[in-house]
Amino acid sequence: MTTETLRRPRRTAGAGRGSGAAVIGGAALGSLALGVLAAVVGALVDGAPAAYGALVGAVLAVAVMVFGSSTVNVVAGLMPGASLLFALLTYALQLLVVLVALAALDGISGPGETLSRGWLAGTLIGTVLGWLVVQVVLASRARIPAFDLPDEDDRTGGEA
């Protein structure tokens, strides 16, 4: 047996990006399920405004989190060195988008007319927390490489 037969194929940092998409999809499905559950509970406890508020909160949370996670996943595949800076900027943009959306929703209807503010806010927060838990669990199982190991040729200076 020679060294050549023992060498494993080299994985690049971008090789696990498909796993990143699977993590985002799983987190989105888990969060939407949590939002639907909150809407059902809201409908049973407080009626239609609570259900509508919970659904709007869940959809807003999932839309913002899918956008942010997807863009960070793409940037991490293209420019791994810039991914942390981009993730921080994306987080700030996500907060701004949520604040603008909540202000717009407040301007559209008065409090409690069609949407319950409490159910909207509670479901928004709960859905984001659920997203984070599911994303951490799925990402830890996906084994996405964080960096590239150098080739054997690179370590020995190119001598065979």
C-alpha atoms as an extended CHARMM CRD file, in Angstrom:
* protein
*
       160  EXT
         1         1  MET       CA              0.0000000000        0.0000000000        0.0000000000  PROA      1               0.0000000000
         2         2  THR       CA              1.3300000000        3.3860000000       -0.9240000000  PROA      2               0.0000000000
         3         3  THR       CA              0.5550000000        6.8210000000        0.3760000000  PROA      3               0.0000000000
         4         4  GLU       CA             -1.4590000000        7.5750000000       -2.7560000000  PROA      4               0.0000000000
         5         5  THR       CA             -3.9870000000        4.8340000000       -1.9730000000  PROA      5               0.0000000000
         6         6  LEU       CA             -4.4750000000        6.1870000000        1.5470000000  PROA      6               0.0000000000
         7         7  ARG       CA             -5.1470000000        9.7600000000        0.4950000000  PROA      7               0.0000000000
         8         8  ARG       CA             -8.7020000000       10.8740000000        0.8540000000  PROA      8               0.0000000000
         9         9  PRO       CA            -10.2960000000       13.1960000000       -1.6580000000  PROA      9               0.0000000000
        10        10  ARG       CA             -9.8770000000       16.8020000000       -0.6790000000  PROA      10              0.0000000000
        11        11  ARG       CA            -12.9840000000       18.6100000000        0.4990000000  PROA      11              0.0000000000
        12        12  THR       CA            -13.1960000000       22.3120000000       -0.0060000000  PROA      12              0.0000000000
        13        13  ALA       CA            -14.9360000000       24.7820000000        2.2720000000  PROA      13              0.0000000000
        14        14  GLY       CA            -17.6390000000       25.2630000000       -0.3560000000  PROA      14              0.0000000000
        15        15  ALA       CA            -18.3500000000       21.5320000000       -0.6050000000  PROA      15              0.0000000000
        16        16  GLY       CA            -20.7480000000       21.5740000000        2.3430000000  PROA      16              0.0000000000
        17        17  ARG       CA            -22.8560000000       24.4940000000        1.1060000000  PROA      17              0.0000000000
        18        18  GLY       CA            -25.5740000000       22.1030000000       -0.0350000000  PROA      18              0.0000000000
        19        19  SER       CA            -25.7870000000       21.0300000000        3.5820000000  PROA      19              0.0000000000
        20        20  GLY       CA            -26.2150000000       24.6860000000        4.4890000000  PROA      20              0.0000000000
        21        21  ALA       CA            -29.2830000000       24.8940000000        2.2720000000  PROA      21              0.0000000000
        22        22  ALA       CA            -30.6730000000       21.7790000000        3.9290000000  PROA      22              0.0000000000
        23        23  VAL       CA            -30.1030000000       23.3340000000        7.3480000000  PROA      23              0.0000000000
        24        24  ILE       CA            -31.9270000000       26.5110000000        6.2870000000  PROA      24              0.0000000000
        25        25  GLY       CA            -34.8310000000       24.4970000000        4.8590000000  PROA      25              0.0000000000
        26        26  GLY       CA            -35.1310000000       22.4000000000        7.9940000000  PROA      26              0.0000000000
        27        27  ALA       CA            -35.0510000000       25.4530000000       10.2300000000  PROA      27              0.0000000000
        28        28  ALA       CA            -37.7010000000       27.1460000000        8.0890000000  PROA      28              0.0000000000
        29        29  LEU       CA            -40.0110000000       24.1230000000        8.2530000000  PROA      29              0.0000000000
        30        30  GLY       CA            -39.5560000000       23.7830000000       12.0080000000  PROA      30              0.0000000000
        31        31  SER       CA            -40.2410000000       27.4680000000       12.5580000000  PROA      31              0.0000000000
        32        32  LEU       CA            -43.3290000000       27.4700000000       10.3380000000  PROA      32              0.0000000000
        33        33  ALA       CA            -44.6590000000       24.4690000000       12.2370000000  PROA      33              0.0000000000
        34        34  LEU       CA            -44.1370000000       26.3500000000       15.4840000000  PROA      34              0.0000000000
        35        35  GLY       CA            -45.9400000000       29.3760000000       14.0310000000  PROA      35              0.0000000000
        36        36  VAL       CA            -48.9100000000       27.2940000000       12.8770000000  PROA      36              0.0000000000
        37        37  LEU       CA            -49.1150000000       25.7200000000       16.3250000000  PROA      37              0.0000000000
        38        38  ALA       CA            -49.1170000000       29.1950000000       17.8970000000  PROA      38              0.0000000000
        39        39  ALA       CA            -51.8690000000       30.2920000000       15.4800000000  PROA      39              0.0000000000
        40        40  VAL       CA            -54.0360000000       27.3120000000       16.4140000000  PROA      40              0.0000000000
        41        41  VAL       CA            -53.5400000000       27.9540000000       20.1200000000  PROA      41              0.0000000000
        42        42  GLY       CA            -54.2130000000       31.6680000000       19.5880000000  PROA      42              0.0000000000
        43        43  ALA       CA            -57.4170000000       30.9240000000       17.7080000000  PROA      43              0.0000000000
        44        44  LEU       CA            -58.6300000000       28.6380000000       20.4750000000  PROA      44              0.0000000000
        45        45  VAL       CA            -57.6800000000       31.0080000000       23.2990000000  PROA      45              0.0000000000
        46        46  ASP       CA            -58.2820000000       34.5290000000       21.9390000000  PROA      46              0.0000000000
        47        47  GLY       CA            -60.0380000000       34.1490000000       18.5910000000  PROA      47              0.0000000000
        48        48  ALA       CA            -59.2400000000       35.2380000000       15.0400000000  PROA      48              0.0000000000
        49        49  PRO       CA            -57.0910000000       38.3370000000       15.8030000000  PROA      49              0.0000000000
        50        50  ALA       CA            -54.7160000000       36.1770000000       17.8460000000  PROA      50              0.0000000000
        51        51  ALA       CA            -54.4910000000       33.5860000000       15.0730000000  PROA      51              0.0000000000
        52        52  TYR       CA            -53.8280000000       36.2500000000       12.4320000000  PROA      52              0.0000000000
        53        53  GLY       CA            -51.2470000000       37.9190000000       14.6370000000  PROA      53              0.0000000000
        54        54  ALA       CA            -49.4680000000       34.6270000000       15.2570000000  PROA      54              0.0000000000
        55        55  LEU       CA            -49.4300000000       33.7710000000       11.5450000000  PROA      55              0.0000000000
        56        56  VAL       CA            -48.0960000000       37.1950000000       10.5730000000  PROA      56              0.0000000000
        57        57  GLY       CA            -45.4120000000       36.9710000000       13.2740000000  PROA      57              0.0000000000
        58        58  ALA       CA            -44.3340000000       33.5190000000       12.1150000000  PROA      58              0.0000000000
        59        59  VAL       CA            -44.2420000000       34.4320000000        8.4190000000  PROA      59              0.0000000000
        60        60  LEU       CA            -42.3120000000       37.6270000000        9.1530000000  PROA      60              0.0000000000
        61        61  ALA       CA            -39.7710000000       35.7660000000       11.2890000000  PROA      61              0.0000000000
        62        62  VAL       CA            -39.2630000000       32.9440000000        8.8020000000  PROA      62              0.0000000000
        63        63  ALA       CA            -38.9930000000       35.3060000000        5.8130000000  PROA      63              0.0000000000
        64        64  VAL       CA            -36.3720000000       37.4620000000        7.5210000000  PROA      64              0.0000000000
        65        65  MET       CA            -34.3970000000       34.4840000000        8.8160000000  PROA      65              0.0000000000
        66        66  VAL       CA            -34.4420000000       32.6470000000        5.4640000000  PROA      66              0.0000000000
        67        67  PHE       CA            -33.2090000000       35.7630000000        3.6820000000  PROA      67              0.0000000000
        68        68  GLY       CA            -30.4170000000       36.3690000000        6.1910000000  PROA      68              0.0000000000
        69        69  SER       CA            -29.2610000000       32.7730000000        6.4770000000  PROA      69              0.0000000000
        70        70  SER       CA            -29.3590000000       32.2080000000        2.7150000000  PROA      70              0.0000000000
        71        71  THR       CA            -27.2830000000       35.2740000000        1.9270000000  PROA      71              0.0000000000
        72        72  VAL       CA            -24.7310000000       34.4160000000        4.6150000000  PROA      72              0.0000000000
        73        73  ASN       CA            -24.5710000000       30.8470000000        3.2660000000  PROA      73              0.0000000000
        74        74  VAL       CA            -23.8820000000       32.1190000000       -0.2610000000  PROA      74              0.0000000000
        75        75  VAL       CA            -21.2070000000       34.5630000000        0.9050000000  PROA      75              0.0000000000
        76        76  ALA       CA            -19.5590000000       31.8880000000        3.0630000000  PROA      76              0.0000000000
        77        77  GLY       CA            -19.2730000000       29.6940000000       -0.0280000000  PROA      77              0.0000000000
        78        78  LEU       CA            -17.8560000000       32.4480000000       -2.2170000000  PROA      78              0.0000000000
        79        79  MET       CA            -15.6670000000       34.3900000000        0.2320000000  PROA      79              0.0000000000
        80        80  PRO       CA            -15.2060000000       32.5240000000        3.5220000000  PROA      80              0.0000000000
        81        81  GLY       CA            -12.9970000000       35.2650000000        4.9330000000  PROA      81              0.0000000000
        82        82  ALA       CA            -15.7640000000       37.8570000000        4.6190000000  PROA      82              0.0000000000
        83        83  SER       CA            -18.5410000000       35.6890000000        6.0080000000  PROA      83              0.0000000000
        84        84  LEU       CA            -18.3140000000       36.8910000000        9.6290000000  PROA      84              0.0000000000
        85        85  LEU       CA            -18.4540000000       40.5670000000        8.6550000000  PROA      85              0.0000000000
        86        86  PHE       CA            -21.3040000000       39.8560000000        6.2680000000  PROA      86              0.0000000000
        87        87  ALA       CA            -23.1600000000       37.8830000000        8.9570000000  PROA      87              0.0000000000
        88        88  LEU       CA            -22.9400000000       40.8220000000       11.3690000000  PROA      88              0.0000000000
        89        89  LEU       CA            -24.1580000000       43.2570000000        8.7230000000  PROA      89              0.0000000000
        90        90  THR       CA            -26.9790000000       40.8890000000        7.7890000000  PROA      90              0.0000000000
        91        91  TYR       CA            -28.0250000000       40.6360000000       11.4370000000  PROA      91              0.0000000000
        92        92  ALA       CA            -28.2840000000       44.4230000000       11.6470000000  PROA      92              0.0000000000
        93        93  LEU       CA            -30.3160000000       44.4840000000        8.4250000000  PROA      93              0.0000000000
        94        94  GLN       CA            -32.6290000000       41.7750000000        9.7690000000  PROA      94              0.0000000000
        95        95  LEU       CA            -33.3510000000       43.8500000000       12.8740000000  PROA      95              0.0000000000
        96        96  LEU       CA            -34.0640000000       46.8940000000       10.7360000000  PROA      96              0.0000000000
        97        97  VAL       CA            -36.4060000000       44.9520000000        8.4330000000  PROA      97              0.0000000000
        98        98  VAL       CA            -38.3640000000       43.5690000000       11.3960000000  PROA      98              0.0000000000
        99        99  LEU       CA            -38.6850000000       47.0250000000       12.9570000000  PROA      99              0.0000000000
       100       100  VAL       CA            -39.8590000000       48.5740000000        9.6780000000  PROA      100             0.0000000000
       101       101  ALA       CA            -42.3470000000       45.7290000000        9.1230000000  PROA      101             0.0000000000
       102       102  LEU       CA            -43.7420000000       46.0910000000       12.6380000000  PROA      102             0.0000000000
       103       103  ALA       CA            -44.0830000000       49.8590000000       12.1950000000  PROA      103             0.0000000000
       104       104  ALA       CA            -45.8500000000       49.3270000000        8.8700000000  PROA      104             0.0000000000
       105       105  LEU       CA            -48.2170000000       46.7900000000       10.4170000000  PROA      105             0.0000000000
       106       106  ASP       CA            -48.9840000000       49.2030000000       13.2390000000  PROA      106             0.0000000000
       107       107  GLY       CA            -49.8340000000       51.9240000000       10.7170000000  PROA      107             0.0000000000
       108       108  ILE       CA            -52.1200000000       49.6780000000        8.6520000000  PROA      108             0.0000000000
       109       109  SER       CA            -54.5030000000       48.6790000000       11.4110000000  PROA      109             0.0000000000
       110       110  GLY       CA            -55.2240000000       49.9610000000       14.8470000000  PROA      110             0.0000000000
       111       111  PRO       CA            -54.2740000000       47.8440000000       17.8380000000  PROA      111             0.0000000000
       112       112  GLY       CA            -56.3730000000       44.7480000000       18.2250000000  PROA      112             0.0000000000
       113       113  GLU       CA            -58.6280000000       45.3270000000       15.1910000000  PROA      113             0.0000000000
       114       114  THR       CA            -57.4060000000       42.5160000000       12.9580000000  PROA      114             0.0000000000
       115       115  LEU       CA            -54.0990000000       41.4530000000       14.5220000000  PROA      115             0.0000000000
       116       116  SER       CA            -53.3080000000       40.8030000000       18.1340000000  PROA      116             0.0000000000
       117       117  ARG       CA            -50.0660000000       42.6260000000       18.9480000000  PROA      117             0.0000000000
       118       118  GLY       CA            -49.2620000000       40.3090000000       21.8200000000  PROA      118             0.0000000000
       119       119  TRP       CA            -49.6490000000       37.1600000000       19.7420000000  PROA      119             0.0000000000
       120       120  LEU       CA            -47.7100000000       38.7030000000       16.8650000000  PROA      120             0.0000000000
       121       121  ALA       CA            -44.7900000000       39.6980000000       19.0960000000  PROA      121             0.0000000000
       122       122  GLY       CA            -44.8260000000       36.4680000000       21.0930000000  PROA      122             0.0000000000
       123       123  THR       CA            -44.9070000000       34.2940000000       17.9950000000  PROA      123             0.0000000000
       124       124  LEU       CA            -42.2340000000       36.3910000000       16.2970000000  PROA      124             0.0000000000
       125       125  ILE       CA            -39.8960000000       35.9300000000       19.2560000000  PROA      125             0.0000000000
       126       126  GLY       CA            -40.8050000000       32.2740000000       19.7480000000  PROA      126             0.0000000000
       127       127  THR       CA            -40.3630000000       31.4750000000       16.0630000000  PROA      127             0.0000000000
       128       128  VAL       CA            -36.9380000000       33.1210000000       15.9390000000  PROA      128             0.0000000000
       129       129  LEU       CA            -35.8450000000       31.2030000000       19.0370000000  PROA      129             0.0000000000
       130       130  GLY       CA            -37.2010000000       27.9820000000       17.5230000000  PROA      130             0.0000000000
       131       131  TRP       CA            -35.3210000000       28.7550000000       14.2900000000  PROA      131             0.0000000000
       132       132  LEU       CA            -32.0790000000       29.1910000000       16.2170000000  PROA      132             0.0000000000
       133       133  VAL       CA            -32.4640000000       25.9230000000       18.1000000000  PROA      133             0.0000000000
       134       134  VAL       CA            -33.3120000000       23.9200000000       14.9660000000  PROA      134             0.0000000000
       135       135  GLN       CA            -30.5340000000       25.5930000000       12.9840000000  PROA      135             0.0000000000
       136       136  VAL       CA            -27.9000000000       24.8480000000       15.6340000000  PROA      136             0.0000000000
       137       137  VAL       CA            -28.9940000000       21.2060000000       15.9120000000  PROA      137             0.0000000000
       138       138  LEU       CA            -29.0740000000       20.6640000000       12.1410000000  PROA      138             0.0000000000
       139       139  ALA       CA            -25.8260000000       22.5410000000       11.5150000000  PROA      139             0.0000000000
       140       140  SER       CA            -23.9800000000       20.5370000000       14.1460000000  PROA      140             0.0000000000
       141       141  ARG       CA            -25.1380000000       17.3280000000       12.4560000000  PROA      141             0.0000000000
       142       142  ALA       CA            -24.3580000000       18.5370000000        8.9020000000  PROA      142             0.0000000000
       143       143  ARG       CA            -20.5810000000       18.5790000000        9.4660000000  PROA      143             0.0000000000
       144       144  ILE       CA            -19.9660000000       21.5560000000        7.1840000000  PROA      144             0.0000000000
       145       145  PRO       CA            -16.1890000000       22.0900000000        6.9850000000  PROA      145             0.0000000000
       146       146  ALA       CA            -14.9910000000       25.4150000000        8.3350000000  PROA      146             0.0000000000
       147       147  PHE       CA            -11.6490000000       25.4510000000        6.5050000000  PROA      147             0.0000000000
       148       148  ASP       CA             -9.5600000000       23.5630000000        3.9530000000  PROA      148             0.0000000000
       149       149  LEU       CA             -6.7360000000       21.2600000000        4.9720000000  PROA      149             0.0000000000
       150       150  PRO       CA             -3.6510000000       21.7710000000        2.8260000000  PROA      150             0.0000000000
       151       151  ASP       CA             -2.7900000000       19.1510000000        0.2200000000  PROA      151             0.0000000000
       152       152  GLU       CA             -0.0080000000       16.7320000000        1.0390000000  PROA      152             0.0000000000
       153       153  ASP       CA              2.0840000000       18.3990000000       -1.6860000000  PROA      153             0.0000000000
       154       154  ASP       CA              1.6510000000       21.7640000000        0.0370000000  PROA      154             0.0000000000
       155       155  ARG       CA              2.9100000000       20.4020000000        3.3740000000  PROA      155             0.0000000000
       156       156  THR       CA              6.0150000000       18.7060000000        1.9460000000  PROA      156             0.0000000000
       157       157  GLY       CA              6.9630000000       21.5340000000       -0.3660000000  PROA      157             0.0000000000
       158       158  GLY       CA              5.8370000000       19.7570000000       -3.5470000000  PROA      158             0.0000000000
       159       159  GLU       CA              8.3010000000       16.8510000000       -3.3090000000  PROA      159             0.0000000000
       160       160  ALA       CA              6.9570000000       13.3810000000       -3.9220000000  PROA      160             0.0000000000
